[in-house]
Short mmCIF file of N, CA and C in Angstrom, two decimals:
data_model
loop_
_atom_site.label_atom_id
_atom_site.label_comp_id
_atom_site.label_asym_id
_atom_site.label_seq_id
_atom_site.Cartn_x
_atom_site.Cartn_y
_atom_site.Cartn_z
N MET A 1400 -14.78 8.76 4.10
CA MET A 1400 -14.18 9.14 3.54
C MET A 1400 -14.47 8.75 2.37
N GLU A 1401 -13.84 8.89 1.59
CA GLU A 1401 -14.14 8.52 0.00
C GLU A 1401 -12.79 8.18 -0.95
N ILE A 1402 -12.36 7.02 -2.01
CA ILE A 1402 -11.61 7.20 -2.62
C ILE A 1402 -11.86 7.36 -3.92
N ARG A 1403 -10.87 7.94 -4.57
CA ARG A 1403 -11.03 8.46 -6.11
C ARG A 1403 -10.32 8.00 -6.81
N LEU A 1404 -10.06 8.05 -8.45
CA LEU A 1404 -8.43 7.73 -8.97
C LEU A 1404 -7.59 8.99 -8.80
N THR A 1405 -5.84 9.00 -8.34
CA THR A 1405 -5.73 10.11 -8.30
C THR A 1405 -5.06 11.39 -9.63
N ARG A 1406 -5.27 12.40 -9.55
CA ARG A 1406 -5.32 13.35 -10.54
C ARG A 1406 -3.75 14.15 -10.80
N LYS A 1407 -3.62 14.44 -11.55
CA LYS A 1407 -2.06 15.30 -11.68
C LYS A 1407 -2.62 16.02 -10.66
N GLU A 1408 -2.77 17.41 -11.15
CA GLU A 1408 -3.44 18.01 -9.83
C GLU A 1408 -3.09 18.11 -8.42
N ASP A 1409 -2.92 16.46 -8.27
CA ASP A 1409 -2.83 16.16 -6.51
C ASP A 1409 -1.48 16.45 -6.03
N ILE A 1410 -1.27 15.81 -7.08
CA ILE A 1410 0.79 15.78 -6.58
C ILE A 1410 0.69 16.15 -5.79
N PRO A 1411 0.88 18.10 -5.60
CA PRO A 1411 0.92 18.76 -4.70
C PRO A 1411 0.76 18.68 -3.58
N GLN A 1412 -0.38 18.25 -3.35
CA GLN A 1412 -1.16 17.59 -2.03
C GLN A 1412 -0.81 16.68 -1.28
N LEU A 1413 -0.45 15.56 -2.72
CA LEU A 1413 0.52 14.02 -2.37
C LEU A 1413 1.58 14.10 -1.53
N MET A 1414 2.60 14.90 -2.71
CA MET A 1414 3.49 14.58 -1.85
C MET A 1414 3.84 15.73 -0.50
N GLU A 1415 2.73 16.13 0.14
CA GLU A 1415 2.95 16.53 1.28
C GLU A 1415 2.49 15.60 2.31
N VAL A 1416 1.87 15.15 2.04
CA VAL A 1416 0.90 13.59 2.80
C VAL A 1416 2.32 13.11 2.80
N PHE A 1417 2.99 12.76 1.79
CA PHE A 1417 4.33 11.60 1.88
C PHE A 1417 5.02 12.04 3.30
N GLU A 1418 5.31 13.25 2.83
CA GLU A 1418 6.28 14.09 4.37
C GLU A 1418 5.72 13.73 5.77
N ILE A 1419 4.47 14.12 6.11
CA ILE A 1419 3.80 14.17 6.66
C ILE A 1419 4.25 12.71 7.41
N ALA A 1420 4.18 11.55 6.01
CA ALA A 1420 3.75 10.46 6.54
C ALA A 1420 5.49 10.09 7.19
N LYS A 1421 6.41 10.53 5.83
CA LYS A 1421 8.18 10.45 6.45
C LYS A 1421 7.91 11.09 7.89
N LYS A 1422 7.42 11.66 8.54
CA LYS A 1422 8.01 12.43 9.96
C LYS A 1422 6.86 11.33 11.01
N PHE A 1423 6.06 10.93 10.83
CA PHE A 1423 5.33 10.48 11.55
C PHE A 1423 6.91 8.95 11.51
N MET A 1424 6.59 8.26 10.75
CA MET A 1424 7.95 6.90 10.75
C MET A 1424 9.36 6.79 11.35
N ARG A 1425 9.55 8.58 10.98
CA ARG A 1425 10.93 9.35 11.78
C ARG A 1425 11.11 8.58 13.17
N SER A 1426 9.67 9.77 13.32
CA SER A 1426 8.98 9.60 15.22
C SER A 1426 9.43 8.22 16.41
N THR A 1427 8.52 7.35 15.08
CA THR A 1427 8.95 5.42 15.51
C THR A 1427 9.10 4.80 15.54
N GLY A 1428 10.64 5.54 14.79
CA GLY A 1428 11.71 4.84 14.72
C GLY A 1428 12.16 4.23 13.57
N ASN A 1429 11.09 4.87 12.48
CA ASN A 1429 11.88 3.70 10.68
C ASN A 1429 12.34 4.81 10.50
N LEU A 1430 14.20 5.42 10.45
CA LEU A 1430 14.40 5.90 9.52
C LEU A 1430 14.97 5.64 8.46
N GLU A 1431 14.74 3.94 7.85
CA GLU A 1431 15.28 3.73 6.52
C GLU A 1431 14.39 3.35 5.38
N GLN A 1432 12.84 3.78 5.73
CA GLN A 1432 12.30 3.44 4.97
C GLN A 1432 11.66 4.61 4.87
N TRP A 1433 11.77 5.42 2.76
CA TRP A 1433 11.28 6.22 2.25
C TRP A 1433 12.53 7.40 2.04
N ILE A 1434 13.58 6.29 2.41
CA ILE A 1434 14.57 7.36 2.35
C ILE A 1434 14.79 8.76 0.51
N ASN A 1435 15.81 9.31 1.39
CA ASN A 1435 16.54 9.91 -0.85
C ASN A 1435 15.16 10.59 -0.89
N GLY A 1436 14.39 10.79 -0.56
CA GLY A 1436 13.28 11.83 -1.23
C GLY A 1436 12.04 10.86 -2.12
N TYR A 1437 12.07 9.40 -2.06
CA TYR A 1437 11.03 8.35 -2.23
C TYR A 1437 9.85 8.95 -1.23
N PRO A 1438 8.83 8.05 -2.00
CA PRO A 1438 7.41 8.26 -3.54
C PRO A 1438 8.43 9.97 -4.13
N THR A 1439 8.81 9.68 -5.40
CA THR A 1439 9.39 10.98 -5.75
C THR A 1439 8.19 11.68 -6.44
N GLU A 1440 7.95 12.74 -7.34
CA GLU A 1440 6.98 12.37 -8.33
C GLU A 1440 7.03 11.62 -8.97
N ASP A 1441 8.17 11.78 -9.74
CA ASP A 1441 7.76 10.10 -11.05
C ASP A 1441 7.06 9.22 -10.46
N VAL A 1442 7.18 8.96 -9.31
CA VAL A 1442 6.96 7.46 -8.69
C VAL A 1442 5.00 7.70 -8.61
N LEU A 1443 4.95 8.55 -8.43
CA LEU A 1443 3.54 9.20 -8.26
C LEU A 1443 3.48 9.75 -9.57
N MET A 1444 3.80 9.64 -10.68
CA MET A 1444 2.98 9.66 -11.76
C MET A 1444 2.80 8.46 -12.66
N ASN A 1445 3.96 7.47 -12.49
CA ASN A 1445 3.86 6.67 -13.14
C ASN A 1445 2.97 5.76 -12.46
N ASP A 1446 2.64 5.65 -11.22
CA ASP A 1446 1.02 5.48 -10.39
C ASP A 1446 -0.31 5.85 -11.49
N ILE A 1447 0.58 6.65 -11.24
CA ILE A 1447 -1.67 7.73 -11.99
C ILE A 1447 -1.76 7.30 -13.19
N ALA A 1448 -0.17 7.62 -13.97
CA ALA A 1448 -0.70 6.06 -15.81
C ALA A 1448 -1.03 5.18 -15.48
N ASN A 1449 -0.82 4.25 -14.64
CA ASN A 1449 -0.80 3.01 -15.26
C ASN A 1449 -2.54 2.42 -13.81
N GLY A 1450 -3.38 4.33 -13.75
CA GLY A 1450 -4.69 3.37 -13.00
C GLY A 1450 -4.07 3.54 -11.01
N TRP A 1451 -3.01 3.22 -10.92
CA TRP A 1451 -2.80 2.50 -9.64
C TRP A 1451 -3.15 3.57 -8.24
N SER A 1452 -3.08 4.61 -8.34
CA SER A 1452 -2.46 6.05 -7.88
C SER A 1452 -4.64 6.41 -7.65
N HIS A 1453 -4.53 6.35 -5.99
CA HIS A 1453 -5.73 5.74 -5.30
C HIS A 1453 -5.79 7.37 -4.48
N THR A 1454 -6.57 8.50 -4.62
CA THR A 1454 -6.73 9.51 -3.20
C THR A 1454 -7.34 9.36 -1.75
N VAL A 1455 -7.84 9.28 -0.91
CA VAL A 1455 -7.92 9.63 0.07
C VAL A 1455 -8.78 11.10 0.48
N THR A 1456 -10.29 10.81 -0.33
CA THR A 1456 -10.99 12.21 0.92
C THR A 1456 -11.80 12.58 2.15
N ASP A 1457 -12.02 13.22 3.37
CA ASP A 1457 -12.58 13.29 3.50
C ASP A 1457 -13.85 13.13 2.46
N ASN A 1458 -14.79 13.74 3.90
CA ASN A 1458 -15.95 14.11 3.24
C ASN A 1458 -16.27 15.80 3.26
N THR A 1459 -15.86 16.44 2.60
CA THR A 1459 -16.18 17.87 2.27
C THR A 1459 -14.86 17.66 1.16
N GLY A 1460 -14.55 16.76 1.22
CA GLY A 1460 -13.38 16.70 -0.72
C GLY A 1460 -11.84 16.53 -0.50
N ASN A 1461 -11.36 17.22 1.39
CA ASN A 1461 -10.15 17.21 1.49
C ASN A 1461 -9.21 16.08 1.42
N ILE A 1462 -8.11 16.31 0.25
CA ILE A 1462 -7.12 15.21 0.52
C ILE A 1462 -6.65 14.49 2.13
N ILE A 1463 -7.18 13.60 2.50
CA ILE A 1463 -6.11 13.41 3.68
C ILE A 1463 -4.76 11.95 3.18
N GLY A 1464 -5.09 11.48 2.42
CA GLY A 1464 -4.42 10.50 2.18
C GLY A 1464 -4.31 9.42 0.71
N THR A 1465 -3.68 8.57 0.40
CA THR A 1465 -3.90 7.95 -0.84
C THR A 1465 -2.78 6.63 -0.49
N PHE A 1466 -2.91 5.88 -1.72
CA PHE A 1466 -2.03 4.73 -1.45
C PHE A 1466 -1.98 4.11 -2.54
N CYS A 1467 -1.14 3.47 -3.60
CA CYS A 1467 -1.18 3.30 -4.20
C CYS A 1467 -1.22 1.51 -4.41
N MET A 1468 -2.52 1.06 -5.98
CA MET A 1468 -3.05 -0.48 -5.96
C MET A 1468 -2.38 -1.09 -6.87
N MET A 1469 -2.20 -2.14 -7.22
CA MET A 1469 -1.49 -2.84 -8.36
C MET A 1469 -1.94 -3.97 -8.37
N THR A 1470 -2.49 -3.16 -9.56
CA THR A 1470 -3.80 -4.70 -10.06
C THR A 1470 -2.48 -6.28 -11.25
N VAL A 1471 -1.72 -5.93 -10.99
CA VAL A 1471 -0.44 -6.38 -12.12
C VAL A 1471 0.02 -6.99 -10.64
N PRO A 1472 0.45 -8.66 -11.02
CA PRO A 1472 1.47 -9.44 -10.22
C PRO A 1472 2.84 -8.59 -9.80
N GLU A 1473 3.02 -8.60 -8.59
CA GLU A 1473 4.36 -7.46 -7.60
C GLU A 1473 5.63 -8.49 -7.81
N PRO A 1474 6.60 -7.74 -9.20
CA PRO A 1474 7.76 -8.95 -9.58
C PRO A 1474 8.65 -9.11 -8.19
N THR A 1475 8.54 -7.91 -7.15
CA THR A 1475 9.56 -8.86 -6.37
C THR A 1475 8.75 -9.51 -5.48
N TYR A 1476 7.69 -9.54 -5.17
CA TYR A 1476 7.22 -10.97 -4.69
C TYR A 1476 7.20 -12.46 -5.56
N ILE A 1477 8.01 -12.71 -6.28
CA ILE A 1477 7.61 -13.51 -6.74
C ILE A 1477 8.69 -14.89 -6.04
N ILE A 1478 9.65 -14.46 -5.46
CA ILE A 1478 11.33 -15.07 -4.14
C ILE A 1478 10.22 -14.29 -2.32
N ILE A 1479 10.06 -14.99 -1.93
CA ILE A 1479 9.83 -14.88 -0.15
C ILE A 1479 10.67 -15.80 0.28
N ARG A 1480 11.05 -15.31 1.01
CA ARG A 1480 12.25 -16.34 1.65
C ARG A 1480 11.78 -16.49 3.63
N ASP A 1481 11.89 -17.06 4.16
CA ASP A 1481 11.35 -17.84 5.87
C ASP A 1481 9.69 -17.08 5.70
N GLY A 1482 9.42 -18.42 4.70
CA GLY A 1482 7.95 -18.34 4.43
C GLY A 1482 7.48 -18.32 3.15
N GLU A 1483 6.29 -18.50 2.67
CA GLU A 1483 5.66 -18.64 1.86
C GLU A 1483 4.58 -18.11 1.92
N TRP A 1484 4.25 -17.19 0.43
CA TRP A 1484 2.62 -16.73 0.34
C TRP A 1484 1.31 -17.72 0.55
N LEU A 1485 0.30 -17.28 1.09
CA LEU A 1485 -0.73 -19.01 1.87
C LEU A 1485 -1.64 -19.02 0.05
N ASN A 1486 -1.16 -18.71 -0.44
CA ASN A 1486 -2.03 -19.59 -1.86
C ASN A 1486 -1.58 -18.88 -3.17
N ASP A 1487 -1.96 -19.40 -4.53
CA ASP A 1487 -1.46 -18.82 -5.67
C ASP A 1487 -2.42 -17.87 -6.15
N SER A 1488 -3.74 -17.44 -5.85
CA SER A 1488 -4.27 -16.73 -5.99
C SER A 1488 -4.13 -15.35 -6.77
N PRO A 1489 -5.14 -15.21 -7.54
CA PRO A 1489 -4.97 -13.65 -7.43
C PRO A 1489 -5.00 -12.78 -6.81
N TYR A 1490 -3.94 -11.77 -7.06
CA TYR A 1490 -3.69 -10.96 -6.20
C TYR A 1490 -3.66 -8.83 -6.38
N VAL A 1491 -4.09 -8.44 -5.58
CA VAL A 1491 -3.41 -7.00 -5.59
C VAL A 1491 -2.66 -6.48 -4.81
N THR A 1492 -1.61 -5.80 -5.37
CA THR A 1492 -0.51 -5.28 -4.24
C THR A 1492 -0.89 -3.59 -3.72
N ILE A 1493 -0.94 -3.36 -2.21
CA ILE A 1493 -0.58 -1.75 -1.49
C ILE A 1493 0.53 -1.18 -1.37
N HIS A 1494 0.62 -0.38 -1.61
CA HIS A 1494 1.84 -0.10 -2.04
C HIS A 1494 2.03 1.70 -0.73
N ARG A 1495 3.33 2.03 -1.15
CA ARG A 1495 2.49 4.04 -0.49
C ARG A 1495 2.09 4.52 0.13
N ILE A 1496 1.02 3.70 0.64
CA ILE A 1496 -0.36 5.01 1.85
C ILE A 1496 0.33 5.42 2.59
N ALA A 1497 0.14 6.22 2.83
CA ALA A 1497 -0.23 7.35 3.69
C ALA A 1497 -1.32 8.50 3.62
N SER A 1498 -1.04 8.74 4.74
CA SER A 1498 -2.41 9.18 6.14
C SER A 1498 -1.16 11.01 6.59
N ASP A 1499 -2.47 11.98 6.11
CA ASP A 1499 -1.56 13.24 6.40
C ASP A 1499 -1.77 13.39 7.88
N GLY A 1500 -2.24 11.96 8.77
CA GLY A 1500 -2.38 11.76 10.26
C GLY A 1500 -3.89 12.48 10.90
N SER A 1501 -5.24 13.55 10.30
CA SER A 1501 -6.08 13.78 10.45
C SER A 1501 -6.89 13.03 10.48
N THR A 1502 -6.96 11.70 10.39
CA THR A 1502 -7.82 11.22 10.28
C THR A 1502 -7.33 9.49 10.69
N HIS A 1503 -7.87 8.94 11.41
CA HIS A 1503 -7.55 7.47 11.02
C HIS A 1503 -8.54 6.09 10.07
N GLY A 1504 -7.85 5.09 10.16
CA GLY A 1504 -8.67 3.90 9.15
C GLY A 1504 -8.56 4.03 7.33
N ILE A 1505 -7.28 4.76 7.63
CA ILE A 1505 -6.59 4.93 5.97
C ILE A 1505 -6.56 3.96 5.30
N LEU A 1506 -5.58 2.78 6.22
CA LEU A 1506 -5.39 1.73 5.62
C LEU A 1506 -6.61 0.92 5.45
N ARG A 1507 -7.43 0.80 6.77
CA ARG A 1507 -8.55 -0.38 6.46
C ARG A 1507 -9.50 -0.02 4.92
N LYS A 1508 -9.77 1.44 5.00
CA LYS A 1508 -10.90 2.23 4.12
C LYS A 1508 -9.76 1.34 2.39
N ALA A 1509 -8.46 1.58 2.63
CA ALA A 1509 -8.28 0.90 1.15
C ALA A 1509 -7.89 -0.48 1.40
N VAL A 1510 -7.50 -1.27 2.34
CA VAL A 1510 -7.90 -2.54 2.59
C VAL A 1510 -9.59 -2.95 1.38
N GLU A 1511 -10.53 -2.21 2.04
CA GLU A 1511 -11.59 -3.00 1.63
C GLU A 1511 -12.33 -2.24 0.06
N TYR A 1512 -11.42 -1.34 -0.39
CA TYR A 1512 -11.38 -1.17 -1.48
C TYR A 1512 -10.75 -1.83 -2.31
N ALA A 1513 -9.68 -2.23 -1.68
CA ALA A 1513 -9.01 -3.38 -2.74
C ALA A 1513 -9.57 -4.76 -2.75
N LEU A 1514 -10.18 -5.32 -1.63
CA LEU A 1514 -10.85 -6.73 -1.51
C LEU A 1514 -12.20 -6.50 -2.36
N MET A 1515 -12.91 -5.32 -2.77
CA MET A 1515 -13.50 -5.40 -3.70
C MET A 1515 -13.42 -5.54 -5.56
N THR A 1516 -12.18 -5.70 -5.30
CA THR A 1516 -11.39 -6.49 -6.61
C THR A 1516 -12.17 -8.13 -7.04
N GLY A 1517 -12.21 -8.28 -5.82
CA GLY A 1517 -12.72 -9.95 -6.02
C GLY A 1517 -11.49 -10.71 -5.37
N LYS A 1518 -9.92 -10.39 -5.03
CA LYS A 1518 -9.33 -10.38 -5.12
C LYS A 1518 -8.10 -10.83 -3.90
N ASP A 1519 -7.52 -11.34 -3.73
CA ASP A 1519 -6.70 -11.57 -2.07
C ASP A 1519 -5.71 -10.11 -2.39
N VAL A 1520 -5.03 -9.59 -1.25
CA VAL A 1520 -4.23 -7.90 -0.55
C VAL A 1520 -2.63 -9.00 0.17
N ARG A 1521 -2.09 -7.73 -0.97
CA ARG A 1521 -0.82 -8.26 -0.18
C ARG A 1521 -0.01 -7.57 -0.14
N ILE A 1522 0.46 -6.94 0.92
CA ILE A 1522 1.36 -5.77 1.38
C ILE A 1522 2.67 -5.95 1.33
N ASP A 1523 3.64 -5.33 1.70
CA ASP A 1523 5.50 -5.50 2.24
C ASP A 1523 5.42 -4.01 3.17
N THR A 1524 6.31 -3.94 4.49
CA THR A 1524 6.10 -2.94 4.89
C THR A 1524 8.44 -3.52 5.46
N HIS A 1525 8.92 -2.21 6.09
CA HIS A 1525 9.62 -2.47 6.66
C HIS A 1525 9.71 -3.10 7.69
N ALA A 1526 11.25 -3.26 8.67
CA ALA A 1526 10.16 -4.37 10.06
C ALA A 1526 10.43 -3.10 11.02
N ASP A 1527 11.24 -1.68 10.39
CA ASP A 1527 10.52 -0.96 12.06
C ASP A 1527 9.59 -0.47 11.64
N ASN A 1528 8.57 -0.77 10.85
CA ASN A 1528 7.51 0.14 10.45
C ASN A 1528 6.79 -0.31 11.78
N LEU A 1529 7.05 -0.77 12.70
CA LEU A 1529 5.21 -1.25 14.19
C LEU A 1529 4.39 -0.38 13.87
N PRO A 1530 4.02 0.75 13.54
CA PRO A 1530 2.27 0.71 13.27
C PRO A 1530 1.70 0.05 12.19
N MET A 1531 2.82 0.14 11.13
CA MET A 1531 1.91 -0.69 10.00
C MET A 1531 1.95 -2.32 10.29
N ARG A 1532 3.13 -2.44 10.87
CA ARG A 1532 2.98 -4.05 10.93
C ARG A 1532 1.56 -4.22 12.18
N ASN A 1533 1.48 -4.04 12.80
CA ASN A 1533 0.83 -3.32 14.00
C ASN A 1533 -1.10 -3.24 12.90
N ALA A 1534 -0.53 -3.07 12.61
CA ALA A 1534 -2.56 -2.38 11.48
C ALA A 1534 -2.56 -3.42 10.35
N VAL A 1535 -1.72 -3.67 9.93
CA VAL A 1535 -2.38 -5.10 9.14
C VAL A 1535 -2.52 -5.98 10.19
N THR A 1536 -1.46 -6.72 11.46
CA THR A 1536 -2.18 -8.10 11.95
C THR A 1536 -3.04 -8.04 12.63
N LYS A 1537 -4.10 -6.74 13.25
CA LYS A 1537 -4.74 -5.89 13.33
C LYS A 1537 -6.55 -6.54 12.00
N LEU A 1538 -5.78 -5.46 10.81
CA LEU A 1538 -6.78 -6.12 10.20
C LEU A 1538 -6.77 -7.35 9.70
N GLY A 1539 -6.23 -8.70 9.92
CA GLY A 1539 -6.29 -10.09 10.38
C GLY A 1539 -5.60 -10.55 8.75
N PHE A 1540 -4.52 -9.47 7.92
CA PHE A 1540 -3.54 -9.81 7.56
C PHE A 1540 -2.20 -11.36 8.44
N THR A 1541 -1.64 -12.12 7.14
CA THR A 1541 -0.90 -12.41 7.47
C THR A 1541 0.26 -12.72 7.50
N ARG A 1542 1.48 -12.53 9.10
CA ARG A 1542 2.73 -12.81 7.93
C ARG A 1542 3.30 -13.54 6.98
N CYS A 1543 3.78 -13.75 5.77
CA CYS A 1543 4.48 -14.33 4.79
C CYS A 1543 5.76 -14.88 4.98
N GLY A 1544 6.67 -13.83 5.10
CA GLY A 1544 7.85 -14.13 4.80
C GLY A 1544 8.25 -13.25 4.54
N ILE A 1545 9.44 -13.03 3.88
CA ILE A 1545 10.65 -11.73 3.44
C ILE A 1545 10.16 -11.83 2.33
N ILE A 1546 10.67 -10.77 1.57
CA ILE A 1546 11.19 -9.79 0.66
C ILE A 1546 11.72 -8.74 -0.18
N ASN A 1547 12.39 -8.80 -0.72
CA ASN A 1547 13.60 -7.99 -1.33
C ASN A 1547 12.83 -7.06 -2.41
N ILE A 1548 13.17 -5.74 -2.25
CA ILE A 1548 12.37 -4.44 -2.94
C ILE A 1548 13.30 -3.95 -4.40
N ALA A 1549 13.33 -3.61 -5.18
CA ALA A 1549 13.67 -3.36 -6.37
C ALA A 1549 15.45 -3.24 -5.77
N ASP A 1550 15.37 -2.01 -4.71
CA ASP A 1550 16.72 -1.22 -4.28
C ASP A 1550 17.49 -3.02 -3.32
N GLY A 1551 16.97 -3.99 -3.63
CA GLY A 1551 17.81 -4.97 -3.00
C GLY A 1551 17.29 -5.21 -1.12
N SER A 1552 16.58 -3.85 -0.37
CA SER A 1552 16.64 -4.06 0.74
C SER A 1552 14.91 -4.83 1.20
N GLU A 1553 15.50 -5.23 2.25
CA GLU A 1553 13.97 -6.69 2.85
C GLU A 1553 12.38 -5.46 3.14
N ARG A 1554 11.93 -6.57 3.22
CA ARG A 1554 10.52 -6.64 3.99
C ARG A 1554 9.73 -7.36 4.16
N ILE A 1555 9.21 -6.78 5.22
CA ILE A 1555 7.85 -8.15 5.43
C ILE A 1555 6.91 -8.50 4.89
N ALA A 1556 6.72 -9.18 4.41
CA ALA A 1556 6.15 -9.37 3.68
C ALA A 1556 4.24 -10.36 3.70
N PHE A 1557 3.01 -9.72 3.57
CA PHE A 1557 2.08 -9.89 4.19
C PHE A 1557 0.48 -9.51 3.51
N GLN A 1558 -0.43 -11.57 3.86
CA GLN A 1558 -1.61 -11.43 2.41
C GLN A 1558 -2.56 -11.47 3.35
N PHE A 1559 -4.04 -11.39 2.27
CA PHE A 1559 -4.99 -10.82 3.26
C PHE A 1559 -5.70 -11.50 2.21
N VAL A 1560 -6.17 -12.93 2.91
CA VAL A 1560 -7.21 -13.83 1.59
C VAL A 1560 -8.74 -12.93 1.58
N ASN A 1561 -8.65 -12.97 0.49
CA ASN A 1561 -10.35 -12.21 0.36
C ASN A 1561 -11.26 -13.61 0.56
N SER A 1562 -11.94 -13.65 1.19
CA SER A 1562 -13.15 -14.03 1.47
C SER A 1562 -14.44 -14.92 0.05
N HIS A 1563 -14.46 -13.76 -0.74
CA HIS A 1563 -16.06 -13.44 -1.57
C HIS A 1563 -14.88 -12.99 -2.70
N LYS A 1564 -13.85 -14.22 -3.09
CA LYS A 1564 -13.23 -13.47 -4.30
C LYS A 1564 -14.03 -13.87 -5.56
N HIS A 1565 -13.70 -13.59 -6.33
CA HIS A 1565 -14.59 -14.12 -8.20
C HIS A 1565 -14.61 -14.85 -8.15
N THR A 1566 -15.47 -15.82 -9.10
CA THR A 1566 -15.68 -16.88 -9.62
C THR A 1566 -16.01 -16.70 -11.20
N ASP A 1567 -15.61 -15.02 -11.28
CA ASP A 1567 -15.56 -14.65 -13.03
C ASP A 1567 -14.76 -15.28 -13.99
N VAL A 1568 -14.22 -15.97 -15.59
CA VAL A 1568 -13.31 -15.40 -16.04
C VAL A 1568 -12.39 -14.00 -15.93
N GLU A 1569 -12.46 -13.03 -15.73
CA GLU A 1569 -11.08 -12.32 -14.99
C GLU A 1569 -10.34 -12.74 -14.34
N ASN A 1570 -10.43 -13.51 -13.69
CA ASN A 1570 -9.80 -14.12 -12.43
C ASN A 1570 -8.65 -15.11 -12.86
#
């Protein structure tokens, strides 16, 4: 698997990947996450414009997944209930991770990529997204509490402490 920044011409394929991911969510009992057309092309365009959208390809260059890696603090993470973040260290946030289902390990690859920043990694998911909750726990994330996303709905928040933090001035 390879990870690269998303290009505008990837959008139609990534929208298909999101649809596959939504069908998987529904089949596993997650009926409330990614509804009403979310994520939209506009959301993806914003992620691309900010340099946050990443495309995962197989060894032949076919798109098999995507994720957003925010490199600025996530505003919805300021308030956390029923727990607390593990530390105040700089972090990146993984959002909108999706796979076409053809390959396992997209989340692991995205987390490994995020850890190369030298920062901690934070992620959140819907309470009904049991496959994601299990996957982040298996990868070593710690459940930290509950956050509310922009529309007010709740998400379970997780953090992975990067044991190989950079100590340069950029952090």
